[in-house]
């Protein structure tokens, strides 16, 4: 798996709701490790399984740290239990190359998830982590950050997004465009 294997806007898997993770086995660990490598190769800080064409509800995050390798975080079946506040922050996405924009999201969340061993955990997060978490959790629900922009901003991005979708050569593009109001 390399950065070239990351699904790009227009891939239908990015629009599907991912299935829950039920097996926490060696294979899951291996896929997660490959996702970390792929994400770092692509200079990303978060990657959700649907972005590598696996429609399962897990994601990895590499939290930047000063003078150290990024911290490797894994979340399966995440569920946001509580949110507070709202804040704007610029986002990009490895599946939407060349597009960045400011997105409004809650600034604090309480989250329940399962770790790589399948143990249920809870976490309170803010700052960059909560931003990346929400972006990646959206991926598990078939939502892309561009969906969260105002209609005016989405309008400005329309041709760039259409170009990305068409570059994939997906023959189902016209159905897709209709369904998701590209
Ligand atoms: Ni993304």
PDB file of C-alpha atoms and ligand atoms in Angstrom:
ATOM      1  CA  UNK A   1       0.000   0.000   0.000  1.00  0.00           C
ATOM      2  CA  UNK A   2       1.404   3.397  -0.921  1.00  0.00           C
ATOM      3  CA  UNK A   3       0.204   6.976  -1.047  1.00  0.00           C
ATOM      4  CA  UNK A   4      -0.935   6.266  -4.616  1.00  0.00           C
ATOM      5  CA  UNK A   5      -3.513   3.833  -3.293  1.00  0.00           C
ATOM      6  CA  UNK A   6      -5.433   6.490  -1.382  1.00  0.00           C
ATOM      7  CA  UNK A   7      -8.960   6.824  -2.754  1.00  0.00           C
ATOM      8  CA  UNK A   8      -9.695  10.164  -4.347  1.00  0.00           C
ATOM      9  CA  UNK A   9     -12.874  12.244  -4.435  1.00  0.00           C
ATOM     10  CA  UNK A  10     -15.250  10.447  -6.777  1.00  0.00           C
ATOM     11  CA  UNK A  11     -14.508   6.993  -5.386  1.00  0.00           C
ATOM     12  CA  UNK A  12     -17.819   5.613  -4.176  1.00  0.00           C
ATOM     13  CA  UNK A  13     -16.278   3.996  -1.105  1.00  0.00           C
ATOM     14  CA  UNK A  14     -15.749   7.498   0.296  1.00  0.00           C
ATOM     15  CA  UNK A  15     -19.531   7.951   0.297  1.00  0.00           C
ATOM     16  CA  UNK A  16     -20.457   4.720   2.038  1.00  0.00           C
ATOM     17  CA  UNK A  17     -21.119   4.305   5.729  1.00  0.00           C
ATOM     18  CA  UNK A  18     -18.401   1.993   7.017  1.00  0.00           C
ATOM     19  CA  UNK A  19     -19.227  -1.323   8.703  1.00  0.00           C
ATOM     20  CA  UNK A  20     -18.344  -1.760  12.389  1.00  0.00           C
ATOM     21  CA  UNK A  21     -15.069  -3.479  13.244  1.00  0.00           C
ATOM     22  CA  UNK A  22     -15.861  -6.791  14.940  1.00  0.00           C
ATOM     23  CA  UNK A  23     -12.576  -8.697  14.678  1.00  0.00           C
ATOM     24  CA  UNK A  24      -9.569  -7.278  16.501  1.00  0.00           C
ATOM     25  CA  UNK A  25      -6.956  -9.628  15.136  1.00  0.00           C
ATOM     26  CA  UNK A  26      -3.459  -9.637  13.678  1.00  0.00           C
ATOM     27  CA  UNK A  27      -4.774  -8.638  10.275  1.00  0.00           C
ATOM     28  CA  UNK A  28      -6.316  -5.463  11.677  1.00  0.00           C
ATOM     29  CA  UNK A  29      -2.971  -4.565  13.282  1.00  0.00           C
ATOM     30  CA  UNK A  30      -1.172  -5.130   9.990  1.00  0.00           C
ATOM     31  CA  UNK A  31      -3.618  -2.970   8.054  1.00  0.00           C
ATOM     32  CA  UNK A  32      -3.340  -0.237  10.702  1.00  0.00           C
ATOM     33  CA  UNK A  33       0.474  -0.330  10.433  1.00  0.00           C
ATOM     34  CA  UNK A  34       0.240  -0.034   6.646  1.00  0.00           C
ATOM     35  CA  UNK A  35      -2.138   2.888   7.061  1.00  0.00           C
ATOM     36  CA  UNK A  36       0.343   4.707   9.314  1.00  0.00           C
ATOM     37  CA  UNK A  37       3.080   4.230   6.689  1.00  0.00           C
ATOM     38  CA  UNK A  38       0.794   5.363   3.867  1.00  0.00           C
ATOM     39  CA  UNK A  39      -0.372   8.390   5.824  1.00  0.00           C
ATOM     40  CA  UNK A  40       3.163   9.494   6.738  1.00  0.00           C
ATOM     41  CA  UNK A  41       4.319   8.969   3.154  1.00  0.00           C
ATOM     42  CA  UNK A  42       1.522  11.282   2.026  1.00  0.00           C
ATOM     43  CA  UNK A  43       2.326  13.854   4.751  1.00  0.00           C
ATOM     44  CA  UNK A  44      -1.079  13.421   6.348  1.00  0.00           C
ATOM     45  CA  UNK A  45      -1.975  13.423  10.035  1.00  0.00           C
ATOM     46  CA  UNK A  46      -5.107  11.283   9.775  1.00  0.00           C
ATOM     47  CA  UNK A  47      -6.349   8.455   7.570  1.00  0.00           C
ATOM     48  CA  UNK A  48      -9.631   6.548   7.727  1.00  0.00           C
ATOM     49  CA  UNK A  49      -9.999   2.980   6.412  1.00  0.00           C
ATOM     50  CA  UNK A  50     -12.488   3.940   3.642  1.00  0.00           C
ATOM     51  CA  UNK A  51      -9.726   6.118   2.176  1.00  0.00           C
ATOM     52  CA  UNK A  52      -7.804   2.947   1.376  1.00  0.00           C
ATOM     53  CA  UNK A  53     -10.928   1.246   0.055  1.00  0.00           C
ATOM     54  CA  UNK A  54     -11.769  -0.650   3.250  1.00  0.00           C
ATOM     55  CA  UNK A  55     -15.311   0.128   4.315  1.00  0.00           C
ATOM     56  CA  UNK A  56     -14.727  -0.519   8.012  1.00  0.00           C
ATOM     57  CA  UNK A  57     -15.039   1.899  10.918  1.00  0.00           C
ATOM     58  CA  UNK A  58     -11.465   2.527  11.974  1.00  0.00           C
ATOM     59  CA  UNK A  59      -8.914   5.263  11.546  1.00  0.00           C
ATOM     60  CA  UNK A  60      -5.362   6.203  12.405  1.00  0.00           C
ATOM     61  CA  UNK A  61      -3.921   9.539  13.493  1.00  0.00           C
ATOM     62  CA  UNK A  62      -0.292  10.629  13.715  1.00  0.00           C
ATOM     63  CA  UNK A  63      -0.248  13.480  16.213  1.00  0.00           C
ATOM     64  CA  UNK A  64       2.727  15.768  15.567  1.00  0.00           C
ATOM     65  CA  UNK A  65       5.133  16.074  18.516  1.00  0.00           C
ATOM     66  CA  UNK A  66       8.089  18.375  18.937  1.00  0.00           C
ATOM     67  CA  UNK A  67      11.464  16.683  18.311  1.00  0.00           C
ATOM     68  CA  UNK A  68       9.825  13.252  18.210  1.00  0.00           C
ATOM     69  CA  UNK A  69       8.120  10.930  15.790  1.00  0.00           C
ATOM     70  CA  UNK A  70       4.373  11.585  15.636  1.00  0.00           C
ATOM     71  CA  UNK A  71       2.309   9.767  18.249  1.00  0.00           C
ATOM     72  CA  UNK A  72       0.460   6.830  16.651  1.00  0.00           C
ATOM     73  CA  UNK A  73      -3.223   6.695  17.609  1.00  0.00           C
ATOM     74  CA  UNK A  74      -5.792   4.110  16.524  1.00  0.00           C
ATOM     75  CA  UNK A  75      -9.583   4.338  16.901  1.00  0.00           C
ATOM     76  CA  UNK A  76     -12.190   1.735  15.975  1.00  0.00           C
ATOM     77  CA  UNK A  77     -15.977   2.187  16.082  1.00  0.00           C
ATOM     78  CA  UNK A  78     -15.704   5.745  17.429  1.00  0.00           C
ATOM     79  CA  UNK A  79     -18.827   7.347  18.810  1.00  0.00           C
ATOM     80  CA  UNK A  80     -18.999  11.012  19.783  1.00  0.00           C
ATOM     81  CA  UNK A  81     -20.876  11.184  23.101  1.00  0.00           C
ATOM     82  CA  UNK A  82     -20.761  14.916  23.786  1.00  0.00           C
ATOM     83  CA  UNK A  83     -19.549  18.098  22.112  1.00  0.00           C
ATOM     84  CA  UNK A  84     -18.930  21.669  23.242  1.00  0.00           C
ATOM     85  CA  UNK A  85     -18.309  24.981  21.541  1.00  0.00           C
ATOM     86  CA  UNK A  86     -17.568  25.669  17.919  1.00  0.00           C
ATOM     87  CA  UNK A  87     -14.420  26.847  16.178  1.00  0.00           C
ATOM     88  CA  UNK A  88     -13.182  27.334  12.604  1.00  0.00           C
ATOM     89  CA  UNK A  89      -9.992  25.685  11.370  1.00  0.00           C
ATOM     90  CA  UNK A  90      -8.508  25.124   7.930  1.00  0.00           C
ATOM     91  CA  UNK A  91      -8.707  21.520   6.748  1.00  0.00           C
ATOM     92  CA  UNK A  92      -7.419  19.503   3.857  1.00  0.00           C
ATOM     93  CA  UNK A  93      -7.879  15.845   2.977  1.00  0.00           C
ATOM     94  CA  UNK A  94      -5.616  13.261   1.350  1.00  0.00           C
ATOM     95  CA  UNK A  95      -8.640  12.218  -0.728  1.00  0.00           C
ATOM     96  CA  UNK A  96      -9.215  15.775  -2.001  1.00  0.00           C
ATOM     97  CA  UNK A  97      -5.749  16.925  -3.079  1.00  0.00           C
ATOM     98  CA  UNK A  98      -5.304  20.623  -3.719  1.00  0.00           C
ATOM     99  CA  UNK A  99      -8.372  21.725  -1.768  1.00  0.00           C
ATOM    100  CA  UNK A 100      -8.218  23.420   1.626  1.00  0.00           C
ATOM    101  CA  UNK A 101     -10.796  25.497   3.435  1.00  0.00           C
ATOM    102  CA  UNK A 102     -11.935  26.579   6.865  1.00  0.00           C
ATOM    103  CA  UNK A 103     -14.512  24.290   8.475  1.00  0.00           C
ATOM    104  CA  UNK A 104     -16.575  25.000  11.604  1.00  0.00           C
ATOM    105  CA  UNK A 105     -16.687  22.149  14.129  1.00  0.00           C
ATOM    106  CA  UNK A 106     -17.159  21.605  17.864  1.00  0.00           C
ATOM    107  CA  UNK A 107     -13.978  22.501  19.756  1.00  0.00           C
ATOM    108  CA  UNK A 108     -14.259  19.796  22.424  1.00  0.00           C
ATOM    109  CA  UNK A 109     -15.622  16.275  22.280  1.00  0.00           C
ATOM    110  CA  UNK A 110     -16.037  13.256  24.511  1.00  0.00           C
ATOM    111  CA  UNK A 111     -15.523  10.082  22.560  1.00  0.00           C
ATOM    112  CA  UNK A 112     -16.034   6.362  23.089  1.00  0.00           C
ATOM    113  CA  UNK A 113     -14.060   3.987  20.882  1.00  0.00           C
ATOM    114  CA  UNK A 114     -12.275   0.652  20.823  1.00  0.00           C
ATOM    115  CA  UNK A 115      -8.501   0.390  20.812  1.00  0.00           C
ATOM    116  CA  UNK A 116      -6.464  -1.990  18.679  1.00  0.00           C
ATOM    117  CA  UNK A 117      -7.157  -4.807  21.170  1.00  0.00           C
ATOM    118  CA  UNK A 118     -10.895  -4.181  21.059  1.00  0.00           C
ATOM    119  CA  UNK A 119     -11.002  -2.657  24.545  1.00  0.00           C
ATOM    120  CA  UNK A 120     -13.584   0.101  24.983  1.00  0.00           C
ATOM    121  CA  UNK A 121     -12.019   3.446  25.889  1.00  0.00           C
ATOM    122  CA  UNK A 122     -13.204   6.982  26.501  1.00  0.00           C
ATOM    123  CA  UNK A 123     -11.357  10.153  25.649  1.00  0.00           C
ATOM    124  CA  UNK A 124     -11.888  13.889  26.006  1.00  0.00           C
ATOM    125  CA  UNK A 125     -10.122  15.872  23.324  1.00  0.00           C
ATOM    126  CA  UNK A 126      -9.628  19.422  22.103  1.00  0.00           C
ATOM    127  CA  UNK A 127      -7.242  21.310  19.825  1.00  0.00           C
ATOM    128  CA  UNK A 128      -5.743  19.627  16.786  1.00  0.00           C
ATOM    129  CA  UNK A 129      -6.658  16.113  17.945  1.00  0.00           C
ATOM    130  CA  UNK A 130     -10.372  16.865  18.126  1.00  0.00           C
ATOM    131  CA  UNK A 131     -10.204  18.473  14.703  1.00  0.00           C
ATOM    132  CA  UNK A 132      -8.545  15.451  13.087  1.00  0.00           C
ATOM    133  CA  UNK A 133     -10.801  13.006  14.948  1.00  0.00           C
ATOM    134  CA  UNK A 134     -13.968  14.676  13.721  1.00  0.00           C
ATOM    135  CA  UNK A 135     -12.679  14.874  10.153  1.00  0.00           C
ATOM    136  CA  UNK A 136     -11.759  11.162  10.167  1.00  0.00           C
ATOM    137  CA  UNK A 137     -14.979  10.082  11.900  1.00  0.00           C
ATOM    138  CA  UNK A 138     -16.850  11.903   9.140  1.00  0.00           C
ATOM    139  CA  UNK A 139     -15.033   9.650   6.637  1.00  0.00           C
ATOM    140  CA  UNK A 140     -16.502   6.612   8.404  1.00  0.00           C
ATOM    141  CA  UNK A 141     -19.952   8.045   7.730  1.00  0.00           C
ATOM    142  CA  UNK A 142     -19.331   8.899   4.081  1.00  0.00           C
ATOM    143  CA  UNK A 143     -18.977  12.615   4.822  1.00  0.00           C
ATOM    144  CA  UNK A 144     -16.173  14.779   3.381  1.00  0.00           C
ATOM    145  CA  UNK A 145     -15.061  18.114   4.787  1.00  0.00           C
ATOM    146  CA  UNK A 146     -16.254  19.911   1.677  1.00  0.00           C
ATOM    147  CA  UNK A 147     -19.811  18.828   2.603  1.00  0.00           C
ATOM    148  CA  UNK A 148     -19.518  20.987   5.699  1.00  0.00           C
ATOM    149  CA  UNK A 149     -18.731  24.206   3.807  1.00  0.00           C
ATOM    150  CA  UNK A 150     -21.355  26.825   3.054  1.00  0.00           C
ATOM    151  CA  UNK A 151     -23.232  26.397  -0.258  1.00  0.00           C
ATOM    152  CA  UNK A 152     -21.374  29.469  -1.548  1.00  0.00           C
ATOM    153  CA  UNK A 153     -17.966  27.971  -0.778  1.00  0.00           C
ATOM    154  CA  UNK A 154     -19.007  24.601  -2.176  1.00  0.00           C
ATOM    155  CA  UNK A 155     -20.079  26.372  -5.350  1.00  0.00           C
ATOM    156  CA  UNK A 156     -16.594  27.825  -5.740  1.00  0.00           C
ATOM    157  CA  UNK A 157     -15.075  24.354  -5.407  1.00  0.00           C
ATOM    158  CA  UNK A 158     -17.516  22.646  -7.742  1.00  0.00           C
ATOM    159  CA  UNK A 159     -15.311  22.550 -10.838  1.00  0.00           C
ATOM    160  CA  UNK A 160     -12.198  21.470  -8.887  1.00  0.00           C
ATOM    161  CA  UNK A 161     -14.164  18.622  -7.309  1.00  0.00           C
ATOM    162  CA  UNK A 162     -15.717  17.575 -10.609  1.00  0.00           C
ATOM    163  CA  UNK A 163     -12.256  17.452 -12.142  1.00  0.00           C
ATOM    164  CA  UNK A 164     -10.981  15.228  -9.337  1.00  0.00           C
ATOM    165  CA  UNK A 165     -13.971  12.919  -9.634  1.00  0.00           C
ATOM    166  CA  UNK A 166     -13.632  12.653 -13.404  1.00  0.00           C
ATOM    167  CA  UNK A 167      -9.883  12.023 -13.199  1.00  0.00           C
ATOM    168  CA  UNK A 168     -10.751   8.735 -11.531  1.00  0.00           C
ATOM    169  CA  UNK A 169     -12.502   7.695 -14.736  1.00  0.00           C
ATOM    170  CA  UNK A 170     -15.422   6.304 -12.781  1.00  0.00           C
ATOM    171  CA  UNK A 171     -18.194   5.539 -15.272  1.00  0.00           C
ATOM    172  CA  UNK A 172     -20.721   5.851 -12.496  1.00  0.00           C
ATOM    173  CA  UNK A 173     -19.722   9.472 -12.048  1.00  0.00           C
ATOM    174  CA  UNK A 174     -22.923  10.933 -13.447  1.00  0.00           C
ATOM    175  CA  UNK A 175     -25.067   8.868 -11.037  1.00  0.00           C
ATOM    176  CA  UNK A 176     -22.744   9.841  -8.273  1.00  0.00           C
ATOM    177  CA  UNK A 177     -22.854  13.527  -9.121  1.00  0.00           C
ATOM    178  CA  UNK A 178     -26.623  13.443  -9.138  1.00  0.00           C
ATOM    179  CA  UNK A 179     -26.923  11.576  -5.887  1.00  0.00           C
ATOM    180  CA  UNK A 180     -24.526  13.767  -3.963  1.00  0.00           C
ATOM    181  CA  UNK A 181     -25.322  17.040  -5.662  1.00  0.00           C
ATOM    182  CA  UNK A 182     -21.771  17.767  -6.793  1.00  0.00           C
TER     183      UNK A 182
HETATM  184 NI1  LIG B   1      -9.902  13.337   4.876  1.00  0.00          NI
END
